[in-house]
Short mmCIF file of C-alpha atoms in Angstrom, two decimals:
data_model
loop_
_atom_site.label_atom_id
_atom_site.label_comp_id
_atom_site.label_asym_id
_atom_site.label_seq_id
_atom_site.Cartn_x
_atom_site.Cartn_y
_atom_site.Cartn_z
CA MET A 529 -37.71 19.80 -52.03
CA GLY A 530 -40.26 20.23 -49.28
CA GLU A 531 -40.89 22.82 -46.58
CA ILE A 532 -40.59 21.85 -42.94
CA THR A 533 -39.69 23.22 -39.51
CA ILE A 534 -36.57 21.87 -37.81
CA ASP A 535 -35.53 22.55 -34.21
CA TRP A 536 -31.75 22.55 -33.80
CA GLU A 537 -29.43 23.22 -30.87
CA GLU A 538 -28.95 26.88 -31.88
CA GLY A 539 -32.44 27.70 -33.12
CA THR A 540 -35.28 26.87 -35.48
CA TYR A 541 -35.34 26.62 -39.28
CA THR A 542 -38.50 26.85 -41.35
CA GLY A 543 -38.29 26.49 -45.09
CA GLU A 544 -37.26 24.33 -47.98
CA VAL A 545 -35.01 21.33 -47.39
CA SER A 546 -33.15 18.83 -49.50
CA ASN A 547 -31.10 15.92 -48.17
CA ASN A 548 -32.29 16.86 -44.65
CA VAL A 549 -30.59 20.31 -44.70
CA PRO A 550 -31.82 23.79 -45.60
CA ASN A 551 -31.76 24.26 -49.38
CA GLY A 552 -33.78 26.99 -51.10
CA GLU A 553 -35.81 29.70 -49.34
CA GLY A 554 -36.09 29.67 -45.56
CA THR A 555 -35.90 31.39 -42.18
CA TYR A 556 -33.48 30.50 -39.40
CA THR A 557 -34.24 32.02 -36.01
CA PHE A 558 -31.38 31.63 -33.54
CA ASP A 559 -31.95 31.18 -29.81
CA ASP A 560 -29.88 34.35 -29.14
CA GLY A 561 -32.31 36.45 -31.21
CA ASP A 562 -30.41 36.56 -34.52
CA LYS A 563 -32.57 35.88 -37.58
CA TYR A 564 -31.68 35.05 -41.18
CA VAL A 565 -34.29 35.11 -43.94
CA GLY A 566 -33.25 34.17 -47.45
CA GLU A 567 -31.64 31.57 -49.64
CA PHE A 568 -29.80 28.51 -48.34
CA LYS A 569 -27.48 26.01 -50.00
CA ASP A 570 -26.27 22.89 -48.24
CA GLY A 571 -27.44 24.22 -44.87
CA LEU A 572 -25.75 27.65 -45.10
CA PRO A 573 -26.96 31.12 -46.12
CA ASN A 574 -26.09 31.36 -49.80
CA GLY A 575 -27.49 33.93 -52.24
CA GLN A 576 -29.77 36.85 -51.30
CA GLY A 577 -30.86 37.29 -47.71
CA SER A 578 -31.22 39.48 -44.66
CA TYR A 579 -29.65 38.94 -41.26
CA THR A 580 -31.06 40.82 -38.27
CA TYR A 581 -29.30 41.04 -34.91
CA PRO A 582 -31.02 41.35 -31.50
CA ASP A 583 -29.67 44.90 -31.04
CA GLY A 584 -31.42 46.03 -34.25
CA ALA A 585 -28.41 45.99 -36.58
CA LYS A 586 -29.18 44.48 -39.98
CA TYR A 587 -27.41 43.22 -43.10
CA VAL A 588 -29.26 42.89 -46.40
CA GLY A 589 -27.44 41.49 -49.40
CA GLU A 590 -25.50 38.57 -50.77
CA PHE A 591 -24.14 35.58 -48.85
CA LYS A 592 -21.75 32.82 -49.83
CA ASP A 593 -21.08 29.77 -47.68
CA GLY A 594 -22.70 31.44 -44.66
CA ARG A 595 -20.75 34.72 -44.84
CA ARG A 596 -21.48 38.20 -46.19
CA ASN A 597 -20.04 38.10 -49.71
CA GLY A 598 -20.83 40.29 -52.75
CA GLN A 599 -23.00 43.42 -52.59
CA GLY A 600 -24.73 44.32 -49.36
CA THR A 601 -25.84 46.95 -46.86
CA TYR A 602 -25.09 46.82 -43.13
CA THR A 603 -26.97 49.24 -40.90
CA TYR A 604 -25.71 49.60 -37.33
CA LEU A 605 -27.90 50.36 -34.35
CA ASP A 606 -26.25 53.79 -33.91
CA GLY A 607 -27.10 54.80 -37.49
CA ASN A 608 -23.74 54.07 -39.13
CA LYS A 609 -24.26 52.46 -42.51
CA TYR A 610 -22.02 50.64 -44.99
CA VAL A 611 -23.17 50.03 -48.56
CA GLY A 612 -20.83 48.17 -50.85
CA GLU A 613 -18.80 45.08 -51.55
CA TRP A 614 -18.04 42.30 -49.08
CA LYS A 615 -15.63 39.39 -49.04
CA ASP A 616 -15.58 36.66 -46.39
CA GLY A 617 -17.70 38.77 -44.03
CA ASN A 618 -15.53 41.93 -44.32
CA PHE A 619 -15.82 45.26 -46.14
CA HIS A 620 -13.77 44.56 -49.27
CA GLY A 621 -13.81 46.44 -52.58
CA GLN A 622 -15.79 49.61 -53.32
CA GLY A 623 -18.02 50.94 -50.58
CA THR A 624 -19.58 53.93 -48.87
CA GLU A 625 -19.68 54.34 -45.11
CA THR A 626 -21.86 57.09 -43.61
CA TYR A 627 -22.22 58.19 -39.99
CA PRO A 628 -25.07 59.98 -38.20
CA ASP A 629 -22.80 62.97 -37.42
CA GLY A 630 -22.23 63.63 -41.14
CA ARG A 631 -18.87 61.93 -41.69
CA LYS A 632 -18.63 59.96 -44.90
CA TYR A 633 -16.09 57.76 -46.67
CA VAL A 634 -16.43 56.72 -50.30
CA GLY A 635 -13.74 54.46 -51.69
CA GLU A 636 -11.88 51.21 -51.47
CA TYR A 637 -11.66 48.74 -48.60
CA LYS A 638 -9.55 45.69 -47.92
CA ASP A 639 -10.25 43.29 -45.04
CA ASP A 640 -12.58 45.74 -43.22
CA LYS A 641 -10.16 48.71 -43.52
CA LYS A 642 -9.97 51.77 -45.76
CA HIS A 643 -7.33 50.73 -48.26
CA GLY A 644 -6.72 52.13 -51.76
CA GLN A 645 -8.22 55.34 -53.11
CA GLY A 646 -10.97 57.14 -51.25
CA THR A 647 -12.60 60.38 -50.15
CA TYR A 648 -13.29 61.14 -46.50
CA THR A 649 -15.48 64.05 -45.41
CA PHE A 650 -14.96 65.10 -41.79
CA ALA A 651 -17.70 66.34 -39.48
CA SER A 652 -16.23 66.63 -35.99
CA LYS A 653 -16.07 70.02 -34.28
CA GLU A 654 -12.28 70.37 -34.83
CA ASN A 655 -12.37 69.69 -38.56
CA LEU A 656 -15.95 70.26 -39.70
CA GLY A 657 -15.98 70.61 -43.48
CA ASP A 658 -12.46 69.27 -44.08
CA THR A 659 -12.02 66.64 -46.80
CA TYR A 660 -9.28 64.22 -47.74
CA VAL A 661 -8.99 62.72 -51.23
CA GLY A 662 -6.25 60.21 -51.87
CA GLY A 663 -4.59 56.99 -50.84
CA TRP A 664 -5.34 54.89 -47.75
CA LYS A 665 -3.59 51.96 -46.13
CA ASP A 666 -4.89 50.08 -43.08
CA ASN A 667 -7.42 52.85 -42.22
CA LYS A 668 -4.78 55.63 -42.41
CA LYS A 669 -4.08 58.30 -45.02
CA HIS A 670 -1.16 56.90 -46.99
CA GLY A 671 0.36 57.75 -50.37
CA GLN A 672 -0.55 60.72 -52.54
CA GLY A 673 -3.43 62.85 -51.36
CA THR A 674 -4.99 66.25 -50.86
CA TYR A 675 -6.34 67.40 -47.50
CA THR A 676 -8.55 70.46 -47.93
CA PHE A 677 -9.41 72.44 -44.80
CA ALA A 678 -12.80 74.16 -44.43
CA SER A 679 -10.87 77.46 -44.32
CA GLY A 680 -9.77 76.91 -47.94
CA SER A 681 -6.14 76.07 -47.21
CA LYS A 682 -4.89 72.68 -48.34
CA TYR A 683 -2.06 70.19 -48.05
CA VAL A 684 -1.01 68.45 -51.26
CA GLY A 685 1.53 65.68 -51.24
CA GLU A 686 2.41 62.37 -49.72
CA PHE A 687 1.07 60.91 -46.47
CA LYS A 688 2.66 58.15 -44.45
CA ASP A 689 0.83 56.29 -41.66
CA GLY A 690 -1.84 59.02 -41.49
CA ASN A 691 0.52 62.02 -41.34
CA PRO A 692 1.85 64.52 -43.90
CA TRP A 693 5.17 63.16 -45.17
CA LYS A 694 6.36 65.08 -48.21
CA GLY A 695 4.39 68.01 -49.64
CA THR A 696 3.20 71.56 -49.20
CA GLU A 697 0.41 73.32 -47.38
CA CYS A 698 -0.97 76.48 -48.97
CA ASP A 699 -3.39 79.06 -47.64
CA LYS A 700 -6.70 79.74 -49.40
CA ASP A 701 -4.93 82.14 -51.82
CA GLY A 702 -2.38 79.47 -52.86
CA THR A 703 0.58 80.89 -50.92
CA VAL A 704 2.82 78.16 -49.50
CA ILE A 705 2.75 78.36 -45.68
CA THR A 706 4.26 75.00 -44.67
CA THR A 707 6.41 72.32 -46.28
CA TYR A 708 6.94 68.73 -45.17
CA SER A 709 9.97 66.62 -45.93
CA GLU A 710 10.10 63.07 -44.56
CA GLY A 711 7.49 64.04 -41.97
CA VAL A 712 9.35 67.13 -40.72
CA GLU A 713 7.23 70.30 -40.78
CA THR A 714 8.81 73.64 -41.78
CA LYS A 715 6.73 76.82 -41.49
CA ILE A 716 7.43 79.42 -44.19
#
């Protein structure tokens, strides 16, 4: 293996090569401003590396066959951050997503969506301090879960497509105030 600089249609590579393609450590600077620094195999990012975008977003972690795969951290320009597992370039497996406004999700992902068990802490003005612990499907609360309001009241039961489906809501003293049956709300 030797180290050389290669100008290609999409950018410039500087680093180790084997069989006339990037293999080993190197840097690929794209004409659009993207930059990858790390390990290559057969011309593609493979192994540990960092990928920086022109807008300032950055991924640091594992790559496989040119895609984010394994453990990694993606930091967005606006301050959002994902730390966790990746598969084929998507959030997939266990991960933590945090937002500058204080929202946070810790749990499972599938194909870039909250899916499986997880905990979401809310931070918007309407539901500051509320938390949801339970099942998720396609980015929506789904299955068994507990939604605890900042006031101390809580809903315990089943969710379907993001909405209470079958369960009870109690005030902070544990008194049942609302029931849900197949999505129909009944105040007590």
